[in-house]
XYZ file of C-alpha atoms in Angstrom:
766
model
C -9.407 24.649 -14.573
C -12.895 23.564 -13.972
C -15.243 25.403 -11.638
C -16.142 23.981 -8.314
C -19.579 24.097 -7.134
C -18.942 25.206 -3.224
C -21.785 24.082 -0.815
C -21.572 26.306 2.188
C -21.290 23.299 4.633
C -17.864 21.596 4.622
C -18.886 18.273 4.749
C -20.575 18.484 1.594
C -17.560 19.981 0.350
C -15.757 17.943 1.420
C -17.531 14.745 0.085
C -17.343 16.555 -3.531
C -13.840 16.254 -3.289
C -12.834 13.655 -0.652
C -12.617 10.044 -2.269
C -12.956 6.876 -0.109
C -14.262 4.056 1.786
C -12.781 4.503 5.225
C -9.905 6.976 4.746
C -10.695 10.386 3.358
C -8.641 10.444 -0.204
C -7.903 14.091 -2.269
C -8.209 13.514 -5.804
C -5.976 14.467 -8.466
C -6.423 18.159 -9.245
C -5.582 18.807 -4.925
C -2.590 17.072 -4.851
C -0.713 19.623 -5.533
C -1.497 21.626 -2.150
C 0.258 21.465 1.607
C -1.791 21.307 4.447
C -0.622 24.857 5.214
C -1.457 25.906 1.816
C -4.962 23.978 1.867
C -6.037 25.533 5.195
C -5.322 28.873 3.489
C -6.943 28.008 0.116
C -9.898 26.769 2.279
C -10.088 29.743 5.618
C -13.283 31.679 3.427
C -14.821 28.327 3.530
C -14.007 27.925 7.193
C -15.063 30.953 8.233
C -18.861 30.448 6.250
C -19.105 27.506 7.940
C -18.310 28.797 11.428
C -21.101 32.179 10.770
C -23.873 30.048 9.077
C -23.518 27.847 12.434
C -23.728 30.902 14.501
C -26.946 32.851 13.109
C -29.995 32.528 13.401
C -29.571 31.135 17.222
C -31.603 33.821 18.790
C -34.348 36.662 17.935
C -35.968 38.408 20.285
C -35.160 38.102 24.024
C -37.912 38.331 25.612
C -38.616 34.633 26.531
C -41.867 34.271 29.058
C -41.706 32.052 32.622
C -44.136 29.645 30.268
C -43.601 26.119 28.400
C -43.288 26.145 24.320
C -42.136 24.262 21.813
C -42.133 25.534 18.165
C -39.825 24.862 14.549
C -38.156 27.467 13.147
C -36.257 27.510 9.707
C -33.921 29.660 8.574
C -31.026 30.855 5.845
C -28.639 33.112 5.257
C -26.344 34.397 2.994
C -22.362 35.764 3.260
C -20.447 38.560 1.350
C -17.404 37.693 0.622
C -14.732 40.696 0.796
C -11.966 40.957 -1.673
C -9.389 40.907 1.213
C -10.909 37.288 1.473
C -10.085 36.134 -1.993
C -6.883 35.609 -1.443
C -4.091 33.951 0.701
C -0.309 33.838 0.844
C 0.674 30.491 -0.474
C 3.874 28.775 0.683
C 6.635 29.074 -2.480
C 8.556 25.493 -2.364
C 12.387 25.967 -0.648
C 13.823 23.541 -3.030
C 13.478 20.375 -4.609
C 16.163 17.742 -5.904
C 19.528 16.894 -4.448
C 20.907 20.479 -4.194
C 18.045 22.828 -4.467
C 19.793 25.397 -6.530
C 16.623 27.411 -7.653
C 15.056 30.848 -8.415
C 11.061 30.859 -8.413
C 9.726 33.501 -9.603
C 6.195 33.991 -11.057
C 4.215 35.737 -14.191
C 2.116 38.448 -13.649
C 0.907 41.047 -16.671
C 2.849 39.545 -19.052
C 6.836 40.579 -16.399
C 8.779 38.566 -14.999
C 8.258 38.924 -10.789
C 11.200 37.653 -8.810
C 10.537 35.949 -5.560
C 12.157 35.087 -2.372
C 11.752 32.294 -0.364
C 8.539 32.779 1.493
C 5.216 33.175 -0.390
C 3.354 34.132 -2.594
C -0.099 35.767 -3.448
C -2.663 32.901 -4.749
C -6.829 32.634 -5.124
C -8.821 31.357 -2.555
C -12.051 29.263 -3.209
C -13.565 32.293 -3.424
C -11.098 34.140 -5.359
C -10.547 33.552 -9.082
C -7.628 33.070 -11.470
C -4.335 31.366 -9.912
C -0.683 32.634 -11.206
C 1.888 29.991 -11.669
C 5.041 30.111 -10.188
C 7.709 29.046 -12.528
C 10.753 27.198 -11.056
C 14.315 28.429 -12.865
C 17.012 25.638 -13.171
C 20.505 26.236 -11.899
C 21.762 22.763 -12.765
C 21.783 21.057 -15.908
C 21.569 17.778 -13.652
C 18.632 16.189 -12.749
C 16.284 16.059 -11.122
C 17.254 20.102 -11.225
C 16.710 20.281 -14.302
C 13.710 18.608 -14.289
C 10.431 21.274 -13.166
C 9.537 24.192 -14.437
C 6.631 25.738 -12.723
C 4.402 25.786 -9.973
C 0.922 26.238 -10.760
C -2.269 26.451 -8.064
C -5.928 25.789 -8.332
C -8.037 28.084 -9.159
C -10.919 29.616 -7.022
C -14.904 30.226 -8.003
C -15.195 33.640 -8.324
C -17.842 34.161 -5.502
C -18.597 37.382 -3.851
C -21.719 36.205 -2.643
C -21.885 32.703 -0.760
C -25.371 31.279 -0.250
C -25.734 29.457 2.593
C -28.702 26.096 3.165
C -31.978 26.360 5.354
C -31.317 25.654 8.617
C -33.956 23.383 10.834
C -33.680 23.840 14.225
C -36.524 22.424 17.215
C -36.793 24.925 20.034
C -37.721 24.695 23.775
C -39.142 27.068 26.216
C -39.321 26.727 30.103
C -40.182 28.693 33.298
C -36.631 29.725 33.826
C -37.196 31.811 31.014
C -35.035 29.062 29.320
C -35.411 28.686 25.593
C -32.982 25.348 24.072
C -32.284 25.112 20.609
C -31.454 22.038 18.802
C -29.674 21.381 15.360
C -29.028 17.562 14.381
C -28.514 15.559 10.459
C -26.309 12.921 9.166
C -24.382 12.599 5.516
C -22.938 9.594 4.200
C -19.121 10.237 2.926
C -17.846 7.639 1.529
C -20.160 5.102 3.019
C -19.155 6.540 6.991
C -21.329 8.866 8.145
C -20.770 12.442 9.307
C -22.972 13.647 11.827
C -23.804 17.053 12.589
C -25.449 17.929 15.785
C -25.862 21.286 17.636
C -27.160 23.004 20.703
C -27.865 26.496 21.576
C -29.432 28.400 25.176
C -31.001 31.300 25.367
C -31.112 32.673 28.737
C -33.343 35.998 29.641
C -31.849 37.791 32.591
C -33.778 41.290 33.128
C -36.809 39.863 34.511
C -35.070 36.870 36.070
C -33.142 39.363 37.955
C -35.692 42.043 37.689
C -32.634 44.663 35.885
C -35.567 46.905 34.784
C -37.649 47.441 38.303
C -40.214 47.049 35.729
C -42.063 44.132 35.437
C -43.792 45.279 32.524
C -41.042 46.501 30.773
C -40.934 45.895 26.904
C -37.255 45.090 26.676
C -34.884 42.840 27.198
C -31.188 41.400 28.206
C -30.516 37.708 27.084
C -27.537 35.999 27.176
C -26.791 32.993 24.360
C -24.344 30.578 23.638
C -23.556 27.821 20.925
C -21.804 24.681 21.161
C -21.641 22.774 17.277
C -19.619 19.476 16.092
C -19.500 17.836 13.283
C -17.378 14.408 12.842
C -16.873 11.463 10.761
C -14.103 9.204 11.681
C -11.912 9.250 10.608
C -11.363 12.357 9.231
C -13.504 15.192 10.200
C -13.198 16.715 13.520
C -14.309 19.587 14.387
C -16.197 22.110 17.080
C -17.691 25.613 17.372
C -18.822 27.966 20.145
C -20.430 30.428 20.386
C -21.272 33.380 23.730
C -22.610 36.589 23.948
C -25.035 39.296 24.974
C -28.630 40.658 23.671
C -30.712 43.869 24.389
C -34.194 43.247 22.722
C -37.419 45.091 22.960
C -41.327 43.737 21.475
C -44.181 46.093 21.119
C -47.690 45.609 21.694
C -47.946 45.520 17.594
C -45.891 42.357 17.508
C -43.035 43.763 15.835
C -39.967 43.643 17.799
C -36.163 44.214 17.372
C -32.874 42.960 18.606
C -29.361 43.809 18.863
C -26.523 41.449 20.044
C -22.482 40.742 20.498
C -21.069 37.394 19.356
C -17.468 35.542 20.295
C -17.079 32.753 18.104
C -14.951 30.209 17.588
C -14.399 27.029 15.531
C -11.484 24.562 15.441
C -11.144 21.414 14.473
C -8.862 19.222 11.664
C -9.452 17.282 8.468
C -7.231 14.531 7.531
C -7.412 12.715 4.166
C -4.286 10.747 2.322
C -3.087 12.025 -1.334
C -4.068 9.901 -4.943
C -2.159 10.065 -7.773
C -2.114 8.145 -10.689
C 1.349 9.545 -12.055
C 4.532 7.977 -10.203
C 6.307 11.654 -11.770
C 3.520 13.916 -10.387
C 4.886 12.501 -6.761
C 8.799 12.399 -8.011
C 8.789 15.919 -9.150
C 6.739 17.595 -6.925
C 8.392 20.909 -5.239
C 6.875 20.772 -2.361
C 8.242 17.778 -0.085
C 5.156 16.301 2.443
C 3.641 15.738 -1.666
C 6.792 13.938 -2.835
C 6.719 11.797 0.386
C 3.222 11.270 0.036
C 2.429 12.008 3.479
C -1.420 12.937 4.276
C -2.969 15.871 4.732
C -3.662 17.250 7.896
C -5.470 20.880 7.814
C -5.948 22.233 11.038
C -9.015 25.425 10.524
C -9.082 28.200 10.846
C -11.765 32.098 10.362
C -10.487 35.494 9.726
C -12.775 36.772 12.858
C -13.866 35.400 16.193
C -15.629 38.351 16.762
C -20.264 39.337 15.066
C -22.381 42.321 15.740
C -26.082 41.057 15.146
C -29.240 43.806 14.510
C -32.804 42.377 13.753
C -36.598 42.652 13.268
C -39.237 40.462 13.730
C -43.135 40.677 13.541
C -45.636 37.847 15.346
C -48.659 37.310 14.342
C -50.580 33.774 15.447
C -48.312 31.018 15.648
C -45.438 32.552 13.084
C -42.852 34.861 14.181
C -40.875 35.758 10.842
C -37.634 37.510 11.621
C -35.049 38.983 9.540
C -30.883 40.504 10.347
C -28.061 41.574 9.246
C -24.312 40.909 11.090
C -21.391 42.635 10.457
C -18.803 40.400 10.452
C -15.091 38.654 8.892
C -18.031 37.979 6.218
C -21.161 40.322 6.352
C -24.213 38.415 6.223
C -28.092 38.459 6.534
C -30.487 35.951 7.227
C -33.972 35.616 7.697
C -36.309 33.086 8.718
C -39.245 31.770 10.102
C -40.075 30.574 13.451
C -43.433 28.764 14.479
C -44.560 28.257 17.901
C -46.545 24.364 18.054
C -47.423 24.793 22.263
C -46.428 28.556 23.597
C -48.292 28.692 27.266
C -47.795 32.614 27.466
C -46.333 35.034 30.345
C -47.492 33.069 33.602
C -47.415 35.937 35.882
C -46.454 34.815 39.873
C -45.844 37.835 42.304
C -44.892 35.293 44.852
C -44.684 32.163 45.343
C -47.404 29.756 45.811
C -47.894 28.220 48.827
C -49.432 24.638 47.739
C -52.515 23.687 50.331
C -53.772 20.429 50.671
C -57.170 20.034 49.851
C -59.304 18.205 52.565
C -60.077 15.037 50.652
C -56.491 13.691 51.176
C -56.576 13.446 54.876
C -57.406 9.646 55.529
C -58.949 8.659 58.665
C -56.059 6.620 59.648
C -53.698 9.743 59.084
C -56.382 11.396 61.156
C -57.388 8.985 63.674
C -52.632 8.869 64.084
C -52.341 12.051 65.385
C -55.484 11.761 67.382
C -53.720 9.596 69.244
C -50.523 12.051 69.441
C -50.487 14.240 72.973
C -51.055 18.261 71.080
C -47.922 19.653 72.868
C -46.025 17.174 70.390
C -48.507 18.697 66.928
C -46.689 20.428 64.055
C -49.147 23.433 64.639
C -48.565 25.352 61.925
C -48.556 22.639 59.314
C -52.054 20.756 60.549
C -53.089 24.740 60.330
C -53.073 24.709 56.500
C -54.572 21.121 56.204
C -57.441 21.755 58.398
C -58.457 25.489 56.996
C -57.925 24.849 53.041
C -58.592 27.792 50.498
C -59.988 28.020 47.238
C -61.211 30.245 44.201
C -62.221 30.710 40.888
C -62.026 33.488 38.638
C -63.262 34.250 35.334
C -64.306 36.597 32.897
C -67.408 38.212 32.751
C -69.941 41.362 31.524
C -71.310 43.966 33.809
C -74.280 41.918 34.594
C -72.605 38.654 35.192
C -72.990 36.136 32.038
C -69.993 34.896 30.963
C -67.421 36.102 27.957
C -66.581 33.290 25.560
C -64.760 35.392 22.919
C -63.263 39.138 23.913
C -64.740 40.962 20.377
C -62.202 43.909 18.496
C -63.371 46.088 15.370
C -61.223 47.801 13.907
C -61.469 51.290 11.578
C -59.353 53.389 9.721
C -59.296 56.274 11.580
C -58.716 60.205 10.926
C -58.507 62.092 14.388
C -58.915 65.863 14.706
C -57.714 66.531 17.923
C -57.902 70.196 19.381
C -54.549 71.451 20.655
C -54.698 73.261 24.031
C -51.480 75.261 24.610
C -51.735 76.411 27.447
C -49.822 74.678 30.776
C -50.598 74.234 34.363
C -49.172 75.559 37.276
C -49.500 73.677 40.805
C -50.663 76.767 43.719
C -47.679 78.922 44.106
C -45.224 77.000 41.911
C -42.769 78.407 38.745
C -42.098 74.528 38.017
C -43.782 72.344 35.335
C -45.486 69.777 36.657
C -43.955 66.040 35.944
C -46.889 65.169 33.990
C -46.053 67.304 31.358
C -43.430 65.464 29.072
C -39.960 67.283 29.226
C -36.785 65.673 26.543
C -33.399 66.427 26.731
C -31.757 68.524 23.098
C -30.993 64.437 21.975
C -34.443 63.368 22.802
C -35.758 66.359 21.278
C -34.835 65.653 17.933
C -35.823 62.193 17.436
C -39.486 63.163 18.868
C -42.086 62.614 15.793
C -45.332 62.944 15.609
C -45.755 59.428 15.026
C -44.944 59.201 18.852
C -48.393 60.551 19.839
C -50.178 57.159 17.820
C -52.361 55.513 19.915
C -52.701 57.949 22.601
C -55.937 60.131 23.625
C -56.435 64.116 22.900
C -55.435 64.781 26.672
C -52.221 62.045 26.238
C -51.493 64.091 23.664
C -51.608 67.386 24.993
C -48.609 66.415 27.575
C -46.469 67.089 24.101
C -47.568 70.198 24.140
C -43.835 72.016 24.539
C -43.164 69.292 22.438
C -44.900 69.706 20.257
C -44.838 73.922 20.209
C -40.672 73.213 19.907
C -41.012 70.870 16.210
C -43.410 73.378 15.398
C -41.313 76.794 15.626
C -38.257 74.746 14.268
C -40.405 73.953 10.939
C -42.343 77.355 10.336
C -39.356 79.254 10.861
C -41.101 82.921 10.681
C -43.562 82.302 13.049
C -43.893 84.093 16.512
C -45.246 83.196 19.902
C -46.803 85.115 22.679
C -46.304 83.311 25.619
C -49.312 85.132 28.844
C -47.974 84.182 32.365
C -50.896 84.564 35.069
C -52.116 83.582 38.464
C -54.825 82.688 40.161
C -55.161 86.189 41.966
C -56.192 84.267 45.040
C -54.090 83.614 48.638
C -50.471 84.053 47.770
C -51.017 84.624 44.482
C -53.158 87.470 44.296
C -51.382 90.135 43.217
C -47.954 87.801 42.557
C -46.931 89.265 38.981
C -43.699 87.995 39.778
C -45.190 84.239 39.930
C -46.919 84.959 36.730
C -43.207 86.171 34.899
C -41.012 83.007 36.169
C -43.996 80.781 34.948
C -43.523 82.221 31.558
C -39.549 82.086 32.170
C -39.548 78.855 32.582
C -41.354 77.786 29.258
C -39.760 80.349 27.225
C -36.176 78.360 28.745
C -37.640 75.193 28.187
C -38.250 76.203 24.456
C -34.886 77.769 23.884
C -32.982 74.854 25.923
C -34.511 72.154 24.210
C -35.377 73.260 20.891
C -33.298 75.974 20.062
C -36.032 78.395 19.327
C -34.608 81.993 18.628
C -35.877 84.004 22.194
C -36.321 86.861 19.782
C -39.511 85.015 18.146
C -41.093 84.910 21.895
C -42.962 87.872 23.118
C -43.913 87.247 26.822
C -46.764 89.826 28.502
C -47.548 89.698 32.132
C -50.784 89.781 34.296
C -52.906 88.516 37.074
C -55.769 86.526 35.467
C -56.200 84.810 32.354
C -58.800 87.040 30.037
C -60.654 84.787 29.847
C -60.626 83.013 33.701
C -62.210 79.955 35.061
C -64.838 81.240 37.920
C -62.930 82.174 40.453
C -65.707 81.099 43.016
C -65.148 77.468 41.954
C -61.886 75.531 43.539
C -61.350 73.964 40.224
C -61.761 77.831 38.782
C -59.262 78.694 40.422
C -56.902 76.033 39.837
C -57.046 76.612 36.174
C -56.452 80.167 36.209
C -52.625 79.647 37.168
C -51.414 78.868 33.768
C -48.812 80.578 30.674
C -51.296 80.680 27.352
C -49.471 80.491 24.184
C -50.843 81.647 21.402
C -49.292 82.552 17.401
C -49.077 85.068 14.453
C -48.997 81.679 12.748
C -51.943 78.708 12.644
C -49.661 76.830 11.379
C -47.965 76.360 15.116
C -51.532 76.769 17.126
C -53.692 74.341 14.675
C -55.066 71.354 16.062
C -53.838 67.640 15.800
C -54.530 65.371 12.936
C -53.587 61.370 13.634
C -54.062 58.625 11.054
C -54.532 55.397 12.771
C -56.335 53.013 13.837
C -59.994 53.045 15.880
C -60.920 50.198 18.036
C -63.767 49.258 19.953
C -64.053 46.180 22.467
C -66.984 44.055 22.814
C -67.499 44.206 25.939
C -66.053 47.213 26.325
C -66.343 47.280 30.411
C -64.405 43.216 31.106
C -65.230 42.499 34.480
C -63.067 39.564 36.066
C -65.995 38.024 38.363
C -63.543 35.594 41.598
C -65.407 33.421 43.989
C -63.217 32.837 47.426
C -63.661 30.318 49.928
C -61.585 30.171 52.845
C -61.893 28.745 56.500
C -59.611 31.706 57.973
C -59.263 35.356 57.281
C -57.712 36.832 54.040
C -54.528 38.105 54.255
C -53.906 39.659 51.271
C -54.738 39.038 47.635
C -52.960 40.040 43.559
C -54.221 40.564 40.414
C -52.555 40.722 37.181
C -54.133 40.947 34.079
C -52.119 40.952 30.711
C -52.554 40.112 26.799
C -49.371 37.851 25.758
C -46.201 40.133 26.903
C -49.025 43.117 27.251
C -49.598 43.750 30.815
C -53.384 44.971 30.896
C -54.097 46.020 35.049
C -53.162 45.344 38.103
C -54.522 44.826 41.033
C -54.049 43.920 44.948
C -54.992 44.672 48.219
C -55.596 43.548 52.121
C -58.528 40.889 53.854
C -61.146 40.153 51.364
C -60.688 40.962 47.712
C -63.678 42.697 45.882
C -65.973 40.236 44.231
C -65.683 42.380 40.674
C -62.567 44.081 39.279
C -63.599 46.295 36.143
C -61.290 46.894 33.081
C -62.841 49.620 31.182
C -61.827 49.526 27.416
C -64.083 51.613 26.025
C -62.559 55.141 26.558
C -59.076 53.619 26.675
C -57.226 53.490 23.261
C -53.728 52.815 24.766
C -55.136 49.683 26.445
C -57.239 48.526 23.362
C -53.783 48.817 21.515
C -51.935 46.238 23.923
C -54.966 43.082 23.710
C -53.479 40.899 21.057
C -54.458 36.482 20.644
C -55.444 35.504 24.482
C -57.029 37.714 27.474
C -55.741 36.298 30.476
C -56.475 37.170 34.124
C -53.965 35.474 37.440
C -55.136 35.964 40.875
C -53.555 35.385 43.873
C -54.689 34.850 47.315
C -53.532 34.168 51.020
C -54.675 33.806 54.051
C -54.194 34.252 57.552
C -52.143 30.610 58.002
C -49.847 31.959 55.045
C -51.877 29.461 52.983
C -51.738 30.901 49.260
C -54.021 29.635 45.999
C -54.153 30.926 42.960
C -55.647 30.646 39.767
C -55.727 30.983 35.716
C -58.726 32.736 33.225
C -58.494 32.921 29.885
C -60.405 34.465 27.590
C -59.575 34.363 23.049
C -59.372 37.308 20.994
C -61.172 37.929 17.353
C -60.037 40.875 15.314
C -62.599 42.201 12.730
C -61.123 44.535 10.213
C -63.897 46.794 9.050
C -64.543 48.460 5.353
C -65.784 51.976 7.351
C -64.398 54.343 8.398
C -65.238 55.951 11.837
C -63.571 59.815 11.860
C -63.562 61.514 14.999
C -62.854 65.016 16.062
C -62.736 65.712 19.068
C -62.718 69.748 18.516
C -63.662 72.416 19.931
C -62.497 73.064 23.088
C -65.231 75.767 24.699
C -64.320 78.767 27.175
C -65.854 78.270 30.133
C -69.384 78.442 30.121
C -69.532 79.376 26.806
C -71.096 77.724 23.396
C -71.033 80.358 20.088
C -68.150 79.495 17.944
C -65.285 81.442 18.130
C -63.694 82.715 14.428
C -60.670 80.205 15.611
C -63.619 77.285 16.025
C -65.817 78.280 12.998
C -62.651 77.778 10.958
C -62.276 74.563 12.289
C -65.852 73.286 11.945
C -65.334 74.577 8.234
C -62.689 71.988 8.333
C -64.503 69.200 9.184
C -67.439 69.562 6.828
C -65.403 69.506 3.703
C -64.303 66.330 5.349
C -68.186 65.307 4.477
C -69.439 63.315 2.421
C -73.124 62.979 1.664
C -74.023 59.388 2.636
C -71.803 60.198 5.934
C -73.419 59.052 9.414
C -72.880 62.604 11.644
C -73.250 62.126 15.132
C -72.398 65.737 16.940
C -72.421 65.461 20.103
C -72.131 68.323 23.179
C -69.639 67.602 25.960
C -68.869 69.581 29.916
C -66.859 69.587 32.386
C -67.881 69.093 36.014
C -68.182 72.669 37.466
C -71.924 73.631 37.844
C -75.186 72.454 37.473
C -76.144 69.121 36.428
C -79.152 70.530 34.283
C -77.641 73.168 33.126
C -74.635 71.188 32.214
C -76.601 69.388 30.054
C -78.319 72.034 28.407
C -75.160 74.231 27.831
C -73.517 70.909 26.063
C -77.081 70.852 24.004
C -76.529 74.294 22.942
C -72.638 73.598 21.866
C -73.644 70.672 19.419
C -76.589 72.526 17.915
C -74.019 75.588 17.257
C -71.624 73.258 15.869
C -73.885 70.961 13.170
C -75.131 74.169 12.377
C -71.659 74.637 10.152
C -71.452 71.472 8.698
C -74.021 70.650 6.091
C -74.869 67.283 5.842
C -78.884 68.047 7.230
C -79.058 64.374 9.028
C -76.526 65.141 11.348
C -77.887 64.553 15.285
C -76.143 67.124 17.671
C -77.350 66.477 21.620
C -75.852 67.246 24.908
C -74.800 64.970 27.155
C -73.190 67.836 29.440
C -71.793 65.980 32.694
C -73.214 62.609 32.319
C -69.888 61.103 30.354
C -66.741 62.539 30.990
C -64.618 62.211 28.673
C -61.307 62.408 30.774
C -60.424 62.452 33.623
C -61.404 66.496 35.615
C -59.126 66.340 38.625
C -56.783 67.945 36.212
C -57.213 71.713 34.962
C -56.255 70.167 31.517
C -58.906 67.664 32.031
C -61.831 69.879 32.739
C -61.240 71.862 29.803
C -60.854 68.844 26.799
C -64.479 67.656 28.498
C -65.721 71.321 27.097
C -65.868 70.544 23.650
C -68.146 68.462 21.056
C -67.040 65.300 19.445
C -67.914 65.230 15.542
C -67.962 60.964 15.069
C -68.104 60.320 10.932
C -68.616 57.186 9.740
C -68.254 56.222 5.633
C -67.204 53.525 4.036
C -63.667 53.223 2.424
């Protein structure tokens, strides 16, 4: 039998086989079907339709509290499992006047007798059918007439491609998104109408489930309703609902995971067509012989689906693709075009709208003047006569307006110093919370890629995990833990404390990273061998530490990161505000964000400062959060609880350069020293091998805040020149800046250590 081309949607499939002007009429080749058999034959197609209906209705769930509008175009395809390529066809119980018939089927050249009931036959997606033979047991008509029963063959389909789905979506400030689909298709001059409406609702930010307004993760609920109708003939409804968990990162890349319940119900009603009376009279099925119409009840194989997908937002376009584990495993992909998107509007509290002065007309004022004073609603009047106004702007430090924030993007290799010290609080052997500490499961997932976008100091807080990973990689390496104390106050001669400090570091490496304790040696002392200044409070704090050394360079080598380096112009962005209020200011709040990434938060009581600074210059983490527009929102409330807010935006332009800027944040010098020890010489030689002759090289020396300014300037200059002497590039510009440019926070001992460095900055063409 000639195979049929099967479209994905039921209405198009129906239009190929159902022919009439009003009533749907099924053709001769399907006349052998009973309603029950046709339901089984088409069940895989109905499953495909149900899954197609409820696909591509959501992606990531970070729905904002602004307005949005767009168009989504997507396609879906299903893998057809072998279990859906056959169904249990109903066997005719008998025919004629005596019902004396034995049925059998022929498979692999053998006649197999069948009892009354069902026989396996191909579905629409299956292969060849197997005829059922009816052996007459009575020589008298009609039992002697009918010899066999044939079934319609399938189409050998293992993957079913769907037609593109086109849908519009609208986002509402309630963090709600609605999606709509609609089209009509004429079947025998009668319109068949399909429409769908889907609702996606973010709930984590609505109910503050994560307790963190800046969280990149979202929890959402989803629901959808679909309808296909043609009167008479087709009446189909489908609905679905379920939750999802998703996340969107600063790069615009997102993921989503969801579970969904789907249900499709409905019927197809059609009359039969036959040009041969014998086809009806001799048909073994009573329903066919009597010419009863087909009333096919639609059903699917399963009602559950698990979805996992990824998305990527580029300007107005969002690409998305997902895989669903369902009755028919499916792949889908599409693109959403955001024609209008106001983005996230940060609302810290509901604003109280302050009426403007000019709306108070003279008759209104004179009316209140005529009233006794005690009858006047004082709070209402106070809001009218004591207004408040605010104006925001993004400016440079000199006060000039910023039209565009420019980001220059360079490829960059960054060599970061690896400070193998762990510092402790006074008289404590507990690892401070600023150090990143994992569980064993988290340790297995750690990757050096987790350090991308982080500064040298931010990377340092992973020191124990970097050591643990390297010790697992280099199995022959051994380390020595040297426990120290400040030898001051409660720590004087307290070697027990030094022992406890070394022990807590060893326990972490053994219990979390599985390092064999026989590979770890401990040495206990009071002051470190190269102690910091004991006469300075900062130096005393620095001596409370555990030093980690190794017999393997691979364990303590600097960290090399291939990353993107961004320069923001202007580097210091000022949020400038002008607040006018006829009564005292009670409080104020400011939030700066870019897309869904929060950049900065400020708040306070009384009068706000006229300007608030966001410094991007040395903050790679903040730079990585910049996308599309930079936006600032400010809310001010006065003593009468009148409030007003303002919002300002500046567009962001990203320029990708064809040059690379490599930054070698080395070398870590000992306190008050400028000479290069053997380890530092080895690192400097590595830097030299990575510099081309045509490169532009700067060697910049730095110090911490300890000591005299002039002395620190001289010391940093000596450090820069000591490093430059190793480099073969004669054009290297070497100089020191002392403590004038503290590149890291000096309130912590590690911050001061990382300031005792030389930066080698190499710019060269790619």
